[in-house]
mmCIF file of C-alpha atoms in Angstrom:
data_model
loop_
_atom_site.group_PDB
_atom_site.id
_atom_site.type_symbol
_atom_site.label_atom_id
_atom_site.label_comp_id
_atom_site.label_asym_id
_atom_site.label_seq_id
_atom_site.Cartn_x
_atom_site.Cartn_y
_atom_site.Cartn_z
ATOM 1 C CA MET A 1 39.835 33.138 -32.590
ATOM 2 C CA ALA A 2 36.659 32.568 -34.559
ATOM 3 C CA GLU A 3 37.038 28.817 -33.974
ATOM 4 C CA MET A 4 37.304 29.385 -30.162
ATOM 5 C CA GLY A 5 34.301 31.702 -30.231
ATOM 6 C CA SER A 6 32.331 29.039 -32.060
ATOM 7 C CA LEU A 7 33.325 26.377 -29.496
ATOM 8 C CA SER A 8 32.347 28.686 -26.626
ATOM 9 C CA ALA A 9 28.983 29.335 -28.290
ATOM 10 C CA ARG A 10 28.236 25.646 -28.601
ATOM 11 C CA ARG A 11 29.136 25.044 -24.957
ATOM 12 C CA THR A 12 26.898 27.875 -23.902
ATOM 13 C CA ALA A 13 24.063 26.551 -25.999
ATOM 14 C CA ALA A 14 24.504 23.033 -24.542
ATOM 15 C CA ALA A 15 24.573 24.468 -20.986
ATOM 16 C CA LEU A 16 21.366 26.449 -21.700
ATOM 17 C CA VAL A 17 19.613 23.316 -23.003
ATOM 18 C CA LEU A 18 20.761 21.235 -19.975
ATOM 19 C CA LEU A 19 19.626 23.969 -17.504
ATOM 20 C CA ALA A 20 16.259 24.222 -19.273
ATOM 21 C CA LEU A 21 15.893 20.433 -19.069
ATOM 22 C CA VAL A 22 16.805 20.418 -15.423
ATOM 23 C CA ALA A 23 14.239 23.154 -14.710
ATOM 24 C CA ALA A 24 11.486 21.317 -16.590
ATOM 25 C CA VAL A 25 12.196 17.967 -14.847
ATOM 26 C CA THR A 26 12.288 19.478 -11.366
ATOM 27 C CA VAL A 27 9.085 21.488 -11.960
ATOM 28 C CA GLY A 28 7.510 18.185 -13.086
ATOM 29 C CA MET A 29 8.716 16.414 -9.940
ATOM 30 C CA GLY A 30 7.391 19.248 -7.768
ATOM 31 C CA ARG A 31 3.934 19.035 -9.442
ATOM 32 C CA TRP A 32 4.015 15.207 -8.958
ATOM 33 C CA GLN A 33 4.690 15.663 -5.260
ATOM 34 C CA LEU A 34 1.759 18.041 -5.009
ATOM 35 C CA GLN A 35 -0.447 15.387 -6.669
ATOM 36 C CA ARG A 36 0.779 12.852 -4.182
ATOM 37 C CA ALA A 37 -0.145 15.275 -1.347
ATOM 38 C CA ASP A 38 -3.694 15.563 -2.833
ATOM 39 C CA GLU A 39 -3.941 11.782 -3.003
ATOM 40 C CA ARG A 40 -2.894 11.388 0.575
ATOM 41 C CA ARG A 41 -5.411 13.969 1.673
ATOM 42 C CA ALA A 42 -8.065 12.052 -0.177
ATOM 43 C CA ILE A 43 -7.001 8.799 1.531
ATOM 44 C CA ARG A 44 -7.016 10.450 4.948
ATOM 45 C CA ALA A 45 -10.516 11.830 4.252
ATOM 46 C CA ALA A 46 -11.738 8.342 3.135
ATOM 47 C CA ILE A 47 -10.318 6.764 6.320
ATOM 48 C CA GLU A 48 -11.876 9.391 8.580
ATOM 49 C CA ALA A 49 -15.238 9.109 6.826
ATOM 50 C CA GLY A 50 -15.157 5.296 7.019
ATOM 51 C CA ARG A 51 -14.356 5.303 10.724
ATOM 52 C CA ARG A 52 -17.101 7.821 11.465
ATOM 53 C CA ALA A 53 -19.734 5.609 9.808
ATOM 54 C CA THR A 54 -22.258 3.604 11.813
ATOM 55 C CA PRO A 55 -20.944 0.137 12.641
ATOM 56 C CA LEU A 56 -22.240 -2.351 10.072
ATOM 57 C CA ALA A 57 -23.711 -5.724 11.073
ATOM 58 C CA LEU A 58 -22.601 -8.141 8.469
ATOM 59 C CA HIS A 59 -24.734 -10.871 6.979
ATOM 60 C CA PRO A 60 -24.678 -12.917 3.785
ATOM 61 C CA ALA A 61 -26.903 -10.429 1.919
ATOM 62 C CA THR A 62 -25.019 -7.310 3.006
ATOM 63 C CA PRO A 63 -24.953 -5.014 -0.129
ATOM 64 C CA ALA A 64 -21.465 -4.528 -1.612
ATOM 65 C CA GLY A 65 -22.049 -0.753 -1.536
ATOM 66 C CA GLN A 66 -22.108 -0.771 2.276
ATOM 67 C CA LEU A 67 -18.809 -2.602 2.520
ATOM 68 C CA ARG A 68 -16.730 0.569 2.525
ATOM 69 C CA PRO A 69 -13.079 0.350 3.595
ATOM 70 C CA TRP A 70 -12.311 1.441 7.148
ATOM 71 C CA ARG A 71 -15.901 1.185 8.231
ATOM 72 C CA PRO A 72 -16.364 -0.502 11.632
ATOM 73 C CA ALA A 73 -18.281 -3.739 11.297
ATOM 74 C CA LEU A 74 -19.277 -6.805 13.351
ATOM 75 C CA ALA A 75 -20.221 -10.330 12.439
ATOM 76 C CA GLU A 76 -21.675 -13.323 14.300
ATOM 77 C CA GLY A 77 -20.829 -16.907 13.356
ATOM 78 C CA THR A 78 -18.526 -19.819 13.887
ATOM 79 C CA TRP A 79 -14.846 -20.066 13.051
ATOM 80 C CA ARG A 80 -13.811 -22.400 10.190
ATOM 81 C CA ASN A 81 -10.484 -23.226 11.682
ATOM 82 C CA ASP A 82 -9.969 -25.997 9.173
ATOM 83 C CA LEU A 83 -9.775 -23.285 6.502
ATOM 84 C CA THR A 84 -7.225 -21.055 8.234
ATOM 85 C CA VAL A 85 -4.458 -19.635 6.031
ATOM 86 C CA LEU A 86 -1.218 -18.006 7.043
ATOM 87 C CA ILE A 87 -0.158 -14.950 4.978
ATOM 88 C CA ASP A 88 3.580 -14.703 5.025
ATOM 89 C CA ASN A 89 6.126 -11.887 5.064
ATOM 90 C CA ARG A 90 4.172 -9.442 7.126
ATOM 91 C CA ASN A 91 6.435 -7.515 9.387
ATOM 92 C CA LEU A 92 5.433 -5.635 12.579
ATOM 93 C CA ASP A 93 7.840 -3.284 14.428
ATOM 94 C CA GLY A 94 10.644 -4.699 12.318
ATOM 95 C CA ARG A 95 9.977 -8.298 13.257
ATOM 96 C CA PRO A 96 9.119 -10.993 10.632
ATOM 97 C CA GLY A 97 5.776 -12.572 10.999
ATOM 98 C CA LEU A 98 2.520 -13.739 9.438
ATOM 99 C CA TRP A 99 -1.159 -12.853 9.424
ATOM 100 C CA VAL A 100 -3.664 -15.395 10.459
ATOM 101 C CA ALA A 101 -6.747 -15.389 8.275
ATOM 102 C CA THR A 102 -9.800 -17.530 9.092
ATOM 103 C CA PRO A 103 -13.295 -17.496 7.634
ATOM 104 C CA LEU A 104 -16.219 -16.784 9.998
ATOM 105 C CA ALA A 105 -19.271 -18.722 8.769
ATOM 106 C CA PHE A 106 -22.551 -16.889 9.369
ATOM 107 C CA ALA A 107 -25.099 -18.432 11.722
ATOM 108 C CA GLY A 108 -27.606 -20.676 10.013
ATOM 109 C CA GLN A 109 -25.706 -20.411 6.659
ATOM 110 C CA PRO A 110 -22.469 -22.301 6.991
ATOM 111 C CA ASP A 111 -21.591 -21.915 3.315
ATOM 112 C CA HIS A 112 -21.577 -18.185 3.589
ATOM 113 C CA ALA A 113 -18.771 -16.410 5.392
ATOM 114 C CA VAL A 114 -16.614 -13.377 5.725
ATOM 115 C CA LEU A 115 -12.761 -13.792 5.745
ATOM 116 C CA VAL A 116 -11.338 -12.354 8.927
ATOM 117 C CA LEU A 117 -7.801 -11.252 9.393
ATOM 118 C CA ARG A 118 -7.463 -12.342 13.000
ATOM 119 C CA GLY A 119 -4.070 -10.922 13.859
ATOM 120 C CA TRP A 120 -0.275 -11.013 13.541
ATOM 121 C CA LEU A 121 1.901 -13.874 14.681
ATOM 122 C CA PRO A 122 5.701 -13.733 14.966
ATOM 123 C CA ARG A 123 7.676 -16.179 12.834
ATOM 124 C CA ARG A 124 9.496 -18.905 14.699
ATOM 125 C CA LEU A 125 13.253 -18.541 14.225
ATOM 126 C CA ASP A 126 14.296 -21.509 16.344
ATOM 127 C CA GLY A 127 13.147 -24.171 13.870
ATOM 128 C CA GLN A 128 10.231 -25.279 16.068
ATOM 129 C CA PRO A 129 6.729 -25.755 14.624
ATOM 130 C CA LEU A 130 4.606 -22.622 14.515
ATOM 131 C CA GLN A 131 1.837 -22.616 17.102
ATOM 132 C CA VAL A 132 -1.228 -21.039 15.498
ATOM 133 C CA PRO A 133 -4.029 -20.184 17.894
ATOM 134 C CA ALA A 134 -7.412 -21.474 16.758
ATOM 135 C CA GLY A 135 -10.526 -19.333 16.889
ATOM 136 C CA GLY A 136 -12.844 -20.006 19.803
ATOM 137 C CA ALA A 137 -15.410 -22.717 19.537
ATOM 138 C CA GLY A 138 -19.140 -22.066 19.272
ATOM 139 C CA MET A 139 -20.913 -18.896 18.257
ATOM 140 C CA GLN A 140 -18.539 -15.867 18.141
ATOM 141 C CA ARG A 141 -19.093 -12.118 17.842
ATOM 142 C CA VAL A 142 -16.228 -10.519 15.950
ATOM 143 C CA ARG A 143 -15.582 -6.807 15.665
ATOM 144 C CA GLY A 144 -13.253 -5.034 13.267
ATOM 145 C CA GLU A 145 -12.678 -2.672 10.356
ATOM 146 C CA LEU A 146 -13.545 -3.517 6.750
ATOM 147 C CA ALA A 147 -10.895 -3.675 3.983
ATOM 148 C CA GLU A 148 -11.484 -4.045 0.312
ATOM 149 C CA ARG A 149 -9.115 -7.073 0.127
ATOM 150 C CA VAL A 150 -6.172 -8.659 1.861
ATOM 151 C CA PRO A 151 -3.315 -6.176 1.435
ATOM 152 C CA ARG A 152 -0.943 -7.492 -1.169
ATOM 153 C CA LEU A 153 2.793 -7.797 -1.573
ATOM 154 C CA PHE A 154 4.609 -8.016 -4.882
ATOM 155 C CA ASP A 155 4.827 -11.661 -6.049
ATOM 156 C CA LEU A 156 7.011 -12.802 -8.927
ATOM 157 C CA ALA A 157 4.744 -15.828 -9.460
ATOM 158 C CA GLU A 158 2.031 -13.528 -10.744
ATOM 159 C CA LEU A 159 4.335 -12.459 -13.599
ATOM 160 C CA THR A 160 4.720 -16.147 -14.713
ATOM 161 C CA GLY A 161 1.100 -16.946 -14.614
ATOM 162 C CA GLY A 162 1.091 -18.711 -11.272
ATOM 163 C CA GLU A 163 -1.958 -19.314 -9.083
ATOM 164 C CA PRO A 164 -2.821 -15.919 -7.484
ATOM 165 C CA SER A 165 -3.655 -17.445 -4.112
ATOM 166 C CA GLY A 166 -0.745 -19.858 -3.913
ATOM 167 C CA LEU A 167 -3.019 -22.347 -2.142
ATOM 168 C CA PRO A 168 -1.660 -25.915 -2.210
ATOM 169 C CA ALA A 169 -3.351 -28.540 -4.463
ATOM 170 C CA GLY A 170 -5.824 -30.798 -2.681
ATOM 171 C CA TRP A 171 -6.658 -28.242 -0.102
ATOM 172 C CA PRO A 172 -8.752 -28.121 2.122
ATOM 173 C CA HIS A 173 -7.938 -31.603 3.435
ATOM 174 C CA ALA A 174 -10.671 -33.969 4.275
ATOM 175 C CA GLY A 175 -8.946 -35.024 7.483
ATOM 176 C CA GLY A 176 -10.003 -31.929 9.415
ATOM 177 C CA THR A 177 -7.948 -28.998 10.765
ATOM 178 C CA PRO A 178 -4.278 -29.358 9.698
ATOM 179 C CA ALA A 179 -1.578 -29.085 12.343
ATOM 180 C CA VAL A 180 -0.009 -26.163 10.408
ATOM 181 C CA PRO A 181 -2.258 -24.148 8.064
ATOM 182 C CA PRO A 182 -1.094 -23.496 4.542
ATOM 183 C CA ARG A 183 1.175 -20.517 4.075
ATOM 184 C CA VAL A 184 0.856 -18.078 1.117
ATOM 185 C CA GLN A 185 2.430 -14.811 0.021
ATOM 186 C CA ASN A 186 -0.868 -13.162 -1.036
ATOM 187 C CA LEU A 187 -4.485 -14.312 -0.665
ATOM 188 C CA ASP A 188 -6.957 -13.500 -3.406
ATOM 189 C CA LEU A 189 -10.583 -13.622 -2.219
ATOM 190 C CA ALA A 190 -11.953 -15.116 -5.472
ATOM 191 C CA ALA A 191 -9.263 -17.808 -5.595
ATOM 192 C CA TYR A 192 -9.793 -18.579 -1.898
ATOM 193 C CA ALA A 193 -13.527 -18.901 -2.397
ATOM 194 C CA ARG A 194 -13.022 -21.324 -5.279
ATOM 195 C CA ALA A 195 -10.642 -23.423 -3.186
ATOM 196 C CA THR A 196 -12.869 -23.598 -0.124
ATOM 197 C CA GLY A 197 -16.356 -23.681 -1.768
ATOM 198 C CA LEU A 198 -17.439 -20.803 0.533
ATOM 199 C CA GLN A 199 -19.487 -17.891 -0.664
ATOM 200 C CA LEU A 200 -17.576 -14.946 0.742
ATOM 201 C CA LEU A 201 -18.515 -11.348 1.163
ATOM 202 C CA PRO A 202 -16.482 -9.099 -1.203
ATOM 203 C CA ALA A 203 -14.504 -7.626 1.655
ATOM 204 C CA VAL A 204 -12.199 -8.538 4.517
ATOM 205 C CA LEU A 205 -12.774 -7.893 8.219
ATOM 206 C CA GLN A 206 -9.586 -6.840 10.121
ATOM 207 C CA GLN A 207 -10.371 -7.922 13.676
ATOM 208 C CA THR A 208 -9.865 -5.334 16.381
ATOM 209 C CA ASP A 209 -11.118 -7.339 19.461
ATOM 210 C CA HIS A 210 -8.838 -7.293 22.457
ATOM 211 C CA LEU A 211 -8.199 -10.961 23.106
ATOM 212 C CA ASP A 212 -5.574 -12.832 25.004
ATOM 213 C CA ASP A 213 -4.721 -15.326 22.261
ATOM 214 C CA GLY A 214 -1.170 -14.391 21.339
ATOM 215 C CA LEU A 215 -2.115 -12.472 18.228
ATOM 216 C CA ARG A 216 -1.451 -8.744 17.808
ATOM 217 C CA ARG A 217 -4.017 -6.670 15.925
ATOM 218 C CA GLU A 218 -2.201 -3.602 14.635
ATOM 219 C CA TRP A 219 -3.085 -3.343 11.013
ATOM 220 C CA PRO A 220 -1.092 -1.388 8.433
ATOM 221 C CA GLN A 221 -2.485 2.004 7.289
ATOM 222 C CA PRO A 222 -1.459 3.867 4.135
ATOM 223 C CA SER A 223 0.676 6.929 4.682
ATOM 224 C CA VAL A 224 -1.396 10.097 4.901
ATOM 225 C CA ASP A 225 1.376 12.573 5.643
ATOM 226 C CA ALA A 226 0.685 15.102 2.888
ATOM 227 C CA ASP A 227 3.053 17.613 4.593
ATOM 228 C CA GLN A 228 5.996 15.443 3.688
ATOM 229 C CA ASN A 229 5.064 15.636 0.011
ATOM 230 C CA ILE A 230 4.627 19.420 0.308
ATOM 231 C CA GLY A 231 8.082 19.595 1.719
ATOM 232 C CA TYR A 232 9.509 17.580 -1.189
ATOM 233 C CA ALA A 233 7.605 19.763 -3.673
ATOM 234 C CA VAL A 234 9.194 22.888 -2.133
ATOM 235 C CA GLN A 235 12.607 21.355 -2.516
ATOM 236 C CA TRP A 236 12.020 20.441 -6.195
ATOM 237 C CA PHE A 237 10.641 23.870 -6.961
ATOM 238 C CA GLY A 238 13.689 25.294 -5.235
ATOM 239 C CA PHE A 239 15.979 23.295 -7.564
ATOM 240 C CA ALA A 240 13.885 24.496 -10.496
ATOM 241 C CA THR A 241 14.333 28.102 -9.372
ATOM 242 C CA ILE A 242 18.079 27.665 -9.087
ATOM 243 C CA ALA A 243 18.238 26.190 -12.551
ATOM 244 C CA ALA A 244 16.055 28.939 -14.029
ATOM 245 C CA VAL A 245 18.197 31.637 -12.401
ATOM 246 C CA ALA A 246 21.351 30.012 -13.727
ATOM 247 C CA TRP A 247 19.804 29.748 -17.174
ATOM 248 C CA LEU A 248 18.914 33.442 -17.121
ATOM 249 C CA ALA A 249 22.377 34.483 -15.897
ATOM 250 C CA LEU A 250 24.062 32.366 -18.515
ATOM 251 C CA ALA A 251 21.795 33.667 -21.265
ATOM 252 C CA VAL A 252 22.405 37.314 -20.259
ATOM 253 C CA ARG A 253 26.133 36.746 -20.102
ATOM 254 C CA ALA A 254 26.089 35.137 -23.582
ATOM 255 C CA TRP A 255 24.054 37.961 -24.935
ATOM 256 C CA ARG A 256 26.431 40.562 -23.552
ATOM 257 C CA ARG A 257 29.472 38.673 -24.831
ATOM 258 C CA ARG A 258 27.919 38.489 -28.323
ATOM 259 C CA HIS A 259 26.899 42.025 -28.236
ATOM 260 C CA ALA A 260 30.446 43.154 -27.181
ATOM 261 C CA ALA A 261 31.910 41.025 -30.041
ATOM 262 C CA ARG A 262 29.651 42.745 -32.609
ATOM 263 C CA ARG A 263 30.725 46.229 -31.352
ATOM 264 C CA THR A 264 34.354 45.185 -31.578
ATOM 265 C CA SER A 265 33.960 43.910 -35.124
ATOM 266 C CA ASP A 266 32.227 47.141 -36.141
#
């Protein structure tokens, strides 16, 4: 009997430890979801503040402090279609596609430019060559929203010390605009500037002009649904409450059983 009582006590102790661990973990997960909700509120506030800002006219000497993400901006210059790059694996509405990125060289200073994400192009699935629309000839006026950099995807090559931009060797070609621009997974501004010899603004312009050129300009936006995280937090705290109640019930039952055993032995 004593042996069975000892076994029961060990099981009860293990259950109490497990329930306490579950309660601690679920409370931690709930707190993490509340932190994520705060982060998403901060992101939403930054987006709203950026979009309320006065549109910024870009030029080579634009201070970096004014290049705030989500701020509307405009630039005037000429397209460097010979330096267009396709950024691969960018889906839109569930369809595979690419972003077309072309530098816009500022008027009077052709070596200074801003990289423009011109739009999304669906990937060809029939094996035919991809038709990439070129930017218009002559002086252009481009409107859009600023971004800190080209949004990135995870790339295994970065873990092996590969070239961050993935730009091919010997590019840009001396023969003029290639039939099909180079295609990369990610595009790092610094690496792109080294490859092209351009002096780029430390920001990217996501074009928002309405043009009939076959490109769609629906740019991704980070999730700002803080209510979803609040809902998850409530669920985790609910699990923690269940674990805490179960711990308390088990502890009380164990105490009563032990107290009854002492009374019987007396």
